[in-house]
CSV table of C-alpha atoms and ligand atoms in Angstrom, one decimal:
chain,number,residue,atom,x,y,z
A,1,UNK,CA,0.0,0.0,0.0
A,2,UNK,CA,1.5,3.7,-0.8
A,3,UNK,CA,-1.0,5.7,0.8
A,4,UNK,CA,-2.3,3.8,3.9
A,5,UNK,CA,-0.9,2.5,6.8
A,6,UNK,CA,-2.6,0.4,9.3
A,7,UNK,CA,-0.8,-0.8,12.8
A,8,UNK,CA,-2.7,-3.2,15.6
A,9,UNK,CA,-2.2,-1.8,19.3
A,10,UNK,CA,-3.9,-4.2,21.2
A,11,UNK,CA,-7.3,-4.5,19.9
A,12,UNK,CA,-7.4,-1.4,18.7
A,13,UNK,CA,-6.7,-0.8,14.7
A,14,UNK,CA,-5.3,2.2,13.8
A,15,UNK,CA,-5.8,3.4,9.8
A,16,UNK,CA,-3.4,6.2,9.2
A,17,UNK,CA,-4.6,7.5,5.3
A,18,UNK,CA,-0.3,8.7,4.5
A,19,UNK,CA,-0.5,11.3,1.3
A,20,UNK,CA,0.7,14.7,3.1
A,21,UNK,CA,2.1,16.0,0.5
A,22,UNK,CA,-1.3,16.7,-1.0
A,23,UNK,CA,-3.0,17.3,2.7
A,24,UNK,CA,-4.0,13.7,2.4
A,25,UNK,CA,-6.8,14.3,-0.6
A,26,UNK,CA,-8.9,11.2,-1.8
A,27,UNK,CA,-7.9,10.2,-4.8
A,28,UNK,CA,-8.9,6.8,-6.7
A,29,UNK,CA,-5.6,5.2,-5.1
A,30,UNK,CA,-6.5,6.0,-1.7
A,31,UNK,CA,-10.0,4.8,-1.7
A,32,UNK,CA,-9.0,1.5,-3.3
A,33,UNK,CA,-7.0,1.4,-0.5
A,34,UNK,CA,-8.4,1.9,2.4
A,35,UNK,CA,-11.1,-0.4,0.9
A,36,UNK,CA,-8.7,-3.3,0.7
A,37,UNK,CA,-7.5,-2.2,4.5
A,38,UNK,CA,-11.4,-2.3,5.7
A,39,UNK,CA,-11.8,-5.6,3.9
A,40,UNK,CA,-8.3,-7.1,5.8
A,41,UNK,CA,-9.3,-6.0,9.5
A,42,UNK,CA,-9.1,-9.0,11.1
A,43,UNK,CA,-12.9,-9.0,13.3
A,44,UNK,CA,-11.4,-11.7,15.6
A,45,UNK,CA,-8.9,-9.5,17.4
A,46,UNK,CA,-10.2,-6.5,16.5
A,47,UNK,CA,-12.4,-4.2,19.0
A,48,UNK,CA,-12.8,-0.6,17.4
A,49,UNK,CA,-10.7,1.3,14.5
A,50,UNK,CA,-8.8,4.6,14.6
A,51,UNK,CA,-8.7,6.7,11.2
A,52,UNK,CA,-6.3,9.4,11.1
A,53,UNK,CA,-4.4,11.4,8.9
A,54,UNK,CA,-0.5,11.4,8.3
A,55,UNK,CA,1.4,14.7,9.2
A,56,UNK,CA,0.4,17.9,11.6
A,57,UNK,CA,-1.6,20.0,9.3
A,58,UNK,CA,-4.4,17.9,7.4
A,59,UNK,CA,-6.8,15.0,8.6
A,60,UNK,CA,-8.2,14.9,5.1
A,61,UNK,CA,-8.3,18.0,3.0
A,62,UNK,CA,-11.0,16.5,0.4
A,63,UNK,CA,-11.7,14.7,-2.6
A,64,UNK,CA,-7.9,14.8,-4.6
A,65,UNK,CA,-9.5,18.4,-7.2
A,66,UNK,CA,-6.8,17.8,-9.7
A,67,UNK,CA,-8.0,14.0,-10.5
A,68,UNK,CA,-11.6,15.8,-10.4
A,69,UNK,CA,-10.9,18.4,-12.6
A,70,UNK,CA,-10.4,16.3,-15.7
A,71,UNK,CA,-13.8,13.5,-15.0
A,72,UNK,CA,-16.1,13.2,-17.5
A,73,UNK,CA,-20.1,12.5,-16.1
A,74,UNK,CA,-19.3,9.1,-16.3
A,75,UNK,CA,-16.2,9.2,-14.7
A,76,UNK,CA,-17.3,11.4,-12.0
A,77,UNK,CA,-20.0,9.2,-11.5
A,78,UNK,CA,-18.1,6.2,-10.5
A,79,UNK,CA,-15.1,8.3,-8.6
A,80,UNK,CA,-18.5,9.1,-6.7
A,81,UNK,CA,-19.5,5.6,-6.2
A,82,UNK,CA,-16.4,4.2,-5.5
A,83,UNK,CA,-16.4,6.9,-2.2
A,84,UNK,CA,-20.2,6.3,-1.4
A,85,UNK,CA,-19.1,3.0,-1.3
A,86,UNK,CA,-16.3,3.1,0.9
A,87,UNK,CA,-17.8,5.9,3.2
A,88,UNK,CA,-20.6,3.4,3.7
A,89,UNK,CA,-18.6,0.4,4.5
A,90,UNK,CA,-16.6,2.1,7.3
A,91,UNK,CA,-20.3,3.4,8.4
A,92,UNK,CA,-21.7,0.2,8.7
A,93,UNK,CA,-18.1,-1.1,9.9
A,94,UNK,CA,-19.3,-3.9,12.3
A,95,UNK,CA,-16.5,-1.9,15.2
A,96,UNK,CA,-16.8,0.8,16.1
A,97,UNK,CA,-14.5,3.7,14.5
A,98,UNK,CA,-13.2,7.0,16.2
A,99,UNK,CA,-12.0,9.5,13.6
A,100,UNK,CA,-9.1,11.6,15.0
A,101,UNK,CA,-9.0,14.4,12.6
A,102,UNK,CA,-5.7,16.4,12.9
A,103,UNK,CA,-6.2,19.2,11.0
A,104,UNK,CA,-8.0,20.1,7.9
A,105,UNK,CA,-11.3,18.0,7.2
A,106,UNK,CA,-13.0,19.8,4.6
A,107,UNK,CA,-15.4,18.4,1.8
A,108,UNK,CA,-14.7,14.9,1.7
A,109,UNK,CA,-12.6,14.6,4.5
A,110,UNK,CA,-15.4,15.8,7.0
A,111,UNK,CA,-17.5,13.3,5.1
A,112,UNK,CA,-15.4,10.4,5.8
A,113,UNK,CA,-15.3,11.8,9.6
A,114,UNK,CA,-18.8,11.6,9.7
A,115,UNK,CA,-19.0,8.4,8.9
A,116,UNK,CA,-17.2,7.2,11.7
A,117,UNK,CA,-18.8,6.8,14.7
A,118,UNK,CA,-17.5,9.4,16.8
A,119,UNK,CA,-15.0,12.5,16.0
A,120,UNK,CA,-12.7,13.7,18.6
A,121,UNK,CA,-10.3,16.8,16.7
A,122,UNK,CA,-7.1,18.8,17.1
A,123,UNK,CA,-7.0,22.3,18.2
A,124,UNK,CA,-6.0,23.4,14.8
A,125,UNK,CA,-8.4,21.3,13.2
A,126,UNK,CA,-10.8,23.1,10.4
A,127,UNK,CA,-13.8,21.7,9.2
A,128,UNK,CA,-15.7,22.5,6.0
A,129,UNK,CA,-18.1,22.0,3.4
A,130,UNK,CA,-16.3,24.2,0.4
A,131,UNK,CA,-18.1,21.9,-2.6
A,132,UNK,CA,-20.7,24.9,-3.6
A,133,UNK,CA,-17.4,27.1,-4.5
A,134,UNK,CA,-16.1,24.6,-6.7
A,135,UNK,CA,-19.3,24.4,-8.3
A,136,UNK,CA,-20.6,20.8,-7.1
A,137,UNK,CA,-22.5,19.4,-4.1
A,138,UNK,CA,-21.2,17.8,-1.3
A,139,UNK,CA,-20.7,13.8,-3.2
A,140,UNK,CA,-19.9,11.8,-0.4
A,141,UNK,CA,-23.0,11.7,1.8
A,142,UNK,CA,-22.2,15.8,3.1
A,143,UNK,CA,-25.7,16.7,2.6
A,144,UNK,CA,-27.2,13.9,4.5
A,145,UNK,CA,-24.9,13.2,7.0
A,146,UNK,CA,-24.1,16.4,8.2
A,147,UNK,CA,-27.8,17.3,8.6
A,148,UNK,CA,-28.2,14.4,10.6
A,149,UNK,CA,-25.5,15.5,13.2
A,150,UNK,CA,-25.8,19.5,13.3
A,151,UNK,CA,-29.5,19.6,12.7
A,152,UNK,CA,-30.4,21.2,9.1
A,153,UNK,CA,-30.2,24.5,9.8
A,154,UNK,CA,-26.9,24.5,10.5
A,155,UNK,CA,-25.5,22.1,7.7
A,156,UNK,CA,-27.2,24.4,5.3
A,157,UNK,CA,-25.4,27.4,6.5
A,158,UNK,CA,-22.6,25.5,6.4
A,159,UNK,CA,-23.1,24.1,2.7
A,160,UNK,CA,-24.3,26.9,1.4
A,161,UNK,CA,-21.9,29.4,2.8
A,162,UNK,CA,-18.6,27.2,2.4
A,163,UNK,CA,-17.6,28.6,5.3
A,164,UNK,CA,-15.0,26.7,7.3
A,165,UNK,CA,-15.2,26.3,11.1
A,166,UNK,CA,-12.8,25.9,13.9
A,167,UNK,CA,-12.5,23.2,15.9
A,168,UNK,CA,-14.4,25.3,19.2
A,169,UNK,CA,-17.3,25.4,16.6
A,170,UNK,CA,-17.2,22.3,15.7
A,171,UNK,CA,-17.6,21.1,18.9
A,172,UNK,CA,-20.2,23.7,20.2
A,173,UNK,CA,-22.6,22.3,17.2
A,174,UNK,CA,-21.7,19.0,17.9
A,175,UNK,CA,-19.7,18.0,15.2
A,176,UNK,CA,-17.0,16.6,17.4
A,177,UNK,CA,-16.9,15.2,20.9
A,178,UNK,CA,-13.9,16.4,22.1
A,179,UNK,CA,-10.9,18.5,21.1
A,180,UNK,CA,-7.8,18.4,22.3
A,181,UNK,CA,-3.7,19.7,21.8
A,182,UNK,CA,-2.4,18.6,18.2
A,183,UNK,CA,0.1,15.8,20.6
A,184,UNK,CA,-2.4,14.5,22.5
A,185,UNK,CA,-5.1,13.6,20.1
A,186,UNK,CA,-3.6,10.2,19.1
A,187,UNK,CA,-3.6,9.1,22.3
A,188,UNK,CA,-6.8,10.1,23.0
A,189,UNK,CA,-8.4,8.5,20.3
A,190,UNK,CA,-6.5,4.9,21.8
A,191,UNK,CA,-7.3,6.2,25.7
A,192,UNK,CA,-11.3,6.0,24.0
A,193,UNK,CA,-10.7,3.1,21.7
A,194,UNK,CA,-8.9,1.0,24.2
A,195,UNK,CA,-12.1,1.8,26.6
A,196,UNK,CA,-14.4,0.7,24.3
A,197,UNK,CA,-12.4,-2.3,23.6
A,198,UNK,CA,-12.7,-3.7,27.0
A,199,UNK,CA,-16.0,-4.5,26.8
A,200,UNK,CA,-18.3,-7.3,25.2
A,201,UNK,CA,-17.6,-7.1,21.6
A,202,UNK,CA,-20.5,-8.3,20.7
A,203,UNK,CA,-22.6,-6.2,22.9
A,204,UNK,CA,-20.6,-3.3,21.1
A,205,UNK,CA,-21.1,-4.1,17.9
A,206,UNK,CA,-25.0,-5.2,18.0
A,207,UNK,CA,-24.9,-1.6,19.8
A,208,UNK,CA,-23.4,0.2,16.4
A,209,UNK,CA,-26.4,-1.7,14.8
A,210,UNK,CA,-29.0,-1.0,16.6
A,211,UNK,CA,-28.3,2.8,16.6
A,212,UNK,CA,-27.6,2.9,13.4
A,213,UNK,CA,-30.6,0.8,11.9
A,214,UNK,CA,-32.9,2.5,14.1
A,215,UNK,CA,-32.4,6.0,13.0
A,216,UNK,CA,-33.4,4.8,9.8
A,217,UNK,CA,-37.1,4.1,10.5
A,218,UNK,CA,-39.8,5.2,12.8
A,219,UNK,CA,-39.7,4.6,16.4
A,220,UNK,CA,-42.2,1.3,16.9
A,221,UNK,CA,-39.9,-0.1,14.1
A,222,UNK,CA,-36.4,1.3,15.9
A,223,UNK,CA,-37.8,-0.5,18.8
A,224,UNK,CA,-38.2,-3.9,17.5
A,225,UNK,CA,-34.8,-3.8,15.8
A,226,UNK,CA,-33.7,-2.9,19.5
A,227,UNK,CA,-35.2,-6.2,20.6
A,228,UNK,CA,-33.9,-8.7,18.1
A,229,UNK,CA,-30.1,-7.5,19.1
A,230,UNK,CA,-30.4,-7.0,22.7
A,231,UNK,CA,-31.7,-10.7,22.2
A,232,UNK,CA,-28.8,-11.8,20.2
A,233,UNK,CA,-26.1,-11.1,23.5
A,234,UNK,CA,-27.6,-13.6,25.1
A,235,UNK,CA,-26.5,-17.2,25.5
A,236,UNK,CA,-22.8,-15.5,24.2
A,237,UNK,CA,-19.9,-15.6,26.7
A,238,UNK,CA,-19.7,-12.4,27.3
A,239,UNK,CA,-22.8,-11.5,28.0
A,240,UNK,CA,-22.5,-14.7,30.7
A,241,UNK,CA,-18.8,-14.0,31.9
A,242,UNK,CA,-20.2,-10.0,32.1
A,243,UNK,CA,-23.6,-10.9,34.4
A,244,UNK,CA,-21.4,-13.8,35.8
A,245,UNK,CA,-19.1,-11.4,37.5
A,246,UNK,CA,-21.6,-9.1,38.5
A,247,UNK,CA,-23.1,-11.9,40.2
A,248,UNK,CA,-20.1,-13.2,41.8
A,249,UNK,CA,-18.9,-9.9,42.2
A,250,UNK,CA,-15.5,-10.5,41.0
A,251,UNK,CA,-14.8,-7.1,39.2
A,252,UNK,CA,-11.1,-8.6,38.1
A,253,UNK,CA,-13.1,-10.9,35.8
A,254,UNK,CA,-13.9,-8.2,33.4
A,255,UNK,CA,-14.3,-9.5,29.7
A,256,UNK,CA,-10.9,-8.3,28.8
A,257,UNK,CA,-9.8,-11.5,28.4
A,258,UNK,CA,-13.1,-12.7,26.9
A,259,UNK,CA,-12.6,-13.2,22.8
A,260,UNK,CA,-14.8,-12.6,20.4
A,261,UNK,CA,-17.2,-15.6,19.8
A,262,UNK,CA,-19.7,-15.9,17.1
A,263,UNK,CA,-21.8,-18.3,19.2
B,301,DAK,N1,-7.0,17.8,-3.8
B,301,DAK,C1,-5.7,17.8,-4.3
B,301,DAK,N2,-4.6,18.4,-3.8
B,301,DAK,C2,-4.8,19.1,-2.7
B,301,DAK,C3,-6.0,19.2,-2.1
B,301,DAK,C4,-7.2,18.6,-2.7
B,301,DAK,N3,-8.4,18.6,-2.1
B,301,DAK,N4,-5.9,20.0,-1.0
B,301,DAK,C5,-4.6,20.3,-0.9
B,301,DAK,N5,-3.9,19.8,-2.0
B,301,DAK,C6,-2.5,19.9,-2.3
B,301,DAK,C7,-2.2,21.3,-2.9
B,301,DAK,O1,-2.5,21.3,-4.2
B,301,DAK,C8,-0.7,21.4,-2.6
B,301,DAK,O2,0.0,20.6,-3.5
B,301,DAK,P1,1.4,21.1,-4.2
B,301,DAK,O3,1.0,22.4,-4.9
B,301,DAK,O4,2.3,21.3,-3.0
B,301,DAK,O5,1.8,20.0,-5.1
B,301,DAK,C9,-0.6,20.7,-1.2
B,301,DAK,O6,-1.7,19.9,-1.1
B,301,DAK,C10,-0.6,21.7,-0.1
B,301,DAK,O7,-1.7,22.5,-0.2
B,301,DAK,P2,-1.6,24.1,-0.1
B,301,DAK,O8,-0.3,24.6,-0.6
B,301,DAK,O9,-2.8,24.6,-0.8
B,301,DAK,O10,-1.6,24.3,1.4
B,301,DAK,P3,-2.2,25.6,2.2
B,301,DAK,O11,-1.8,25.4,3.7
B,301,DAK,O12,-1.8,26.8,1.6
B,301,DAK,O13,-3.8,25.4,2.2
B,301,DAK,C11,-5.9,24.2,2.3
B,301,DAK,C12,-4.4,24.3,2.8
B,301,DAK,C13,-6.5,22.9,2.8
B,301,DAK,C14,-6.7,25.4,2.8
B,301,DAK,C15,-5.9,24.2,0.7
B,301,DAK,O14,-5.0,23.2,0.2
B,301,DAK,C16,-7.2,23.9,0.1
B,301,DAK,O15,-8.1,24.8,0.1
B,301,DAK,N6,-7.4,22.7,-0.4
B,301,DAK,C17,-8.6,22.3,-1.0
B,301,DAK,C18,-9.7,22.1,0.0
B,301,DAK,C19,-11.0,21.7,-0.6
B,301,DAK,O16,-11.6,22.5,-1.4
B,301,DAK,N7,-11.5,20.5,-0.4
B,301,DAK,C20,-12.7,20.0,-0.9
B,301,DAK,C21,-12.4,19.3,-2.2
B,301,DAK,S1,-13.9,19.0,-3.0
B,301,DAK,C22,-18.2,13.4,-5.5
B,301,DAK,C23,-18.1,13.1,-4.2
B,301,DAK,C24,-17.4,13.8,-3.4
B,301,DAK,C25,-16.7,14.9,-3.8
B,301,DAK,C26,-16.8,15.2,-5.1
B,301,DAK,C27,-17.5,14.5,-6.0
B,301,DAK,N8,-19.0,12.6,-6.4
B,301,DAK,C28,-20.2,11.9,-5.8
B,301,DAK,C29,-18.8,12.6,-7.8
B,301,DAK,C30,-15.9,15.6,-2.9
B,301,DAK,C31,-15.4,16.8,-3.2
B,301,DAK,C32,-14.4,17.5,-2.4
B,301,DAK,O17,-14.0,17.0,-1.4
């Protein structure tokens, strides 16, 4: 791979997209990539996923606008899919990912943010929408995601205004859920991954599910997808190991130790 790197810490994955040279843009090369890396985390040692950019100055400073610049409608159509894809896979990711975004995430880049799970940011780390000034719309799920998180009112200000934010914006609208100095942000992000990764993975992951699947439909419908995975833990190890020590009141028992099982 030229333009992703991805290290195991534990049970913690750790996707590092490495093209700072060009502020780490999306380009055909680096989705094809980080598609292959999705496809090769291993889910049997794996708890959550980090995804980060390489460098002090850019998480992901959008779609790569010279390989744009030259796409016919056809072209541009599958570059499109190809992200939609990818953004979607890492959305529907069975782990959970954390997006550490150290630096610039405009267009694309704080698309692919927002389809991680949760974004924790950099003090110098700018967000933005800039697609209306370069005279398309936000491609890769901008217009739907971001008015899922900020509320529409604010993701139309921000769409239609191109106007970058700060990080102390972006977390006062909720775009991120913490921000913190440039050196520490790594080690955040595996402080919060390493917590999530001590508990029941499967619990975890029908969690993701269930959240995610839910906001899609109305409520009585949310509820009954609710059901059918809070079934699902049980009967697993973890979910007896996790009552199990409750029980017994042995806290040292944790599910640390506990691997994943499929049942
Ligand atoms: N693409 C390609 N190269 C980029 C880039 C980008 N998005 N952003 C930066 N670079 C490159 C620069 O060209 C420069 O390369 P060299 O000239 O050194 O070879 C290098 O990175 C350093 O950038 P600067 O010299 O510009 O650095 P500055 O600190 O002065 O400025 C900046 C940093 C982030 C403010 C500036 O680089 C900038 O404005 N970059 C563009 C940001 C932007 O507009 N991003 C949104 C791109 S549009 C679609 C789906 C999705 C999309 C499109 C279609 N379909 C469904 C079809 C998504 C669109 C986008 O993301």
């Amino acid at each position: 791979m030229e333009f992703i790197t991805y290290e195991q810490d534990g049970f913690v994955g750790v996707i590092t997209i490495n093209r700072p040279k060009a502020l780490n843009a999306l380009n055909s090369q680096v989705l094809d990539e980080l598609n292959d890396t999705l496809d090769a985390v291993d889910l049997e040692t794996t708890r959550a996923l980090i995804l980060t950019g390489a460098g002090d100055k850019s998480f992901v400073a959008g779609a790569d606008i010279g390989e744009m610049s030259t796409l016919t409608k056809a072209e541009g159509e599958a570059f499109g899919k190809k992200g939609n894809d990818v953004f979607r896979k890492l959305e529907t990711f069975p782990l959970p990912v954390i997006a550490a975004v150290n630096g610039f995430a405009l267009g694309g880049g704080c698309e692919i943010s927002m389809s991680c799970d949760i974004r924790i940011c950099s003090e110098n780390a700018i967000f933005g929408q800039p697609e209306v000034g370069l005279g398309i719309t936000p491609g890769f799920g901008g217009t739907q995601r971001l008015a899922r998180l900020v509320g529409a009112g604010m993701a139309k200000q921000m769409i239609y205004t191109a106007r970058n934010i700060k990080a102390d914006e972006a977390y006062r609208i909720g775009l991120v859920n913490a921000v913190y100095p440039a050196e520490e942000l790594l080690d955040q992000a595996k402080k919060m991954a390493a917590g999530i990764a001590a508990n029941a993975p499967i619990a975890v992951r029908n969690c993701k599910k269930a959240i995610n699947d839910g906001l899609q439909v109305d409520m009585d419908q949310a509820i009954v997808i609710e059901e059918k995975l809070f079934g699902d833990c049980f009967e697993t190890e973890d979910q007896k190991a996790g009552m199990g020590n409750f029980l017994e009141k042995d806290k040292e028992k944790k599910l640390k130790v506990v691997p994943f099982q499929n049942k």
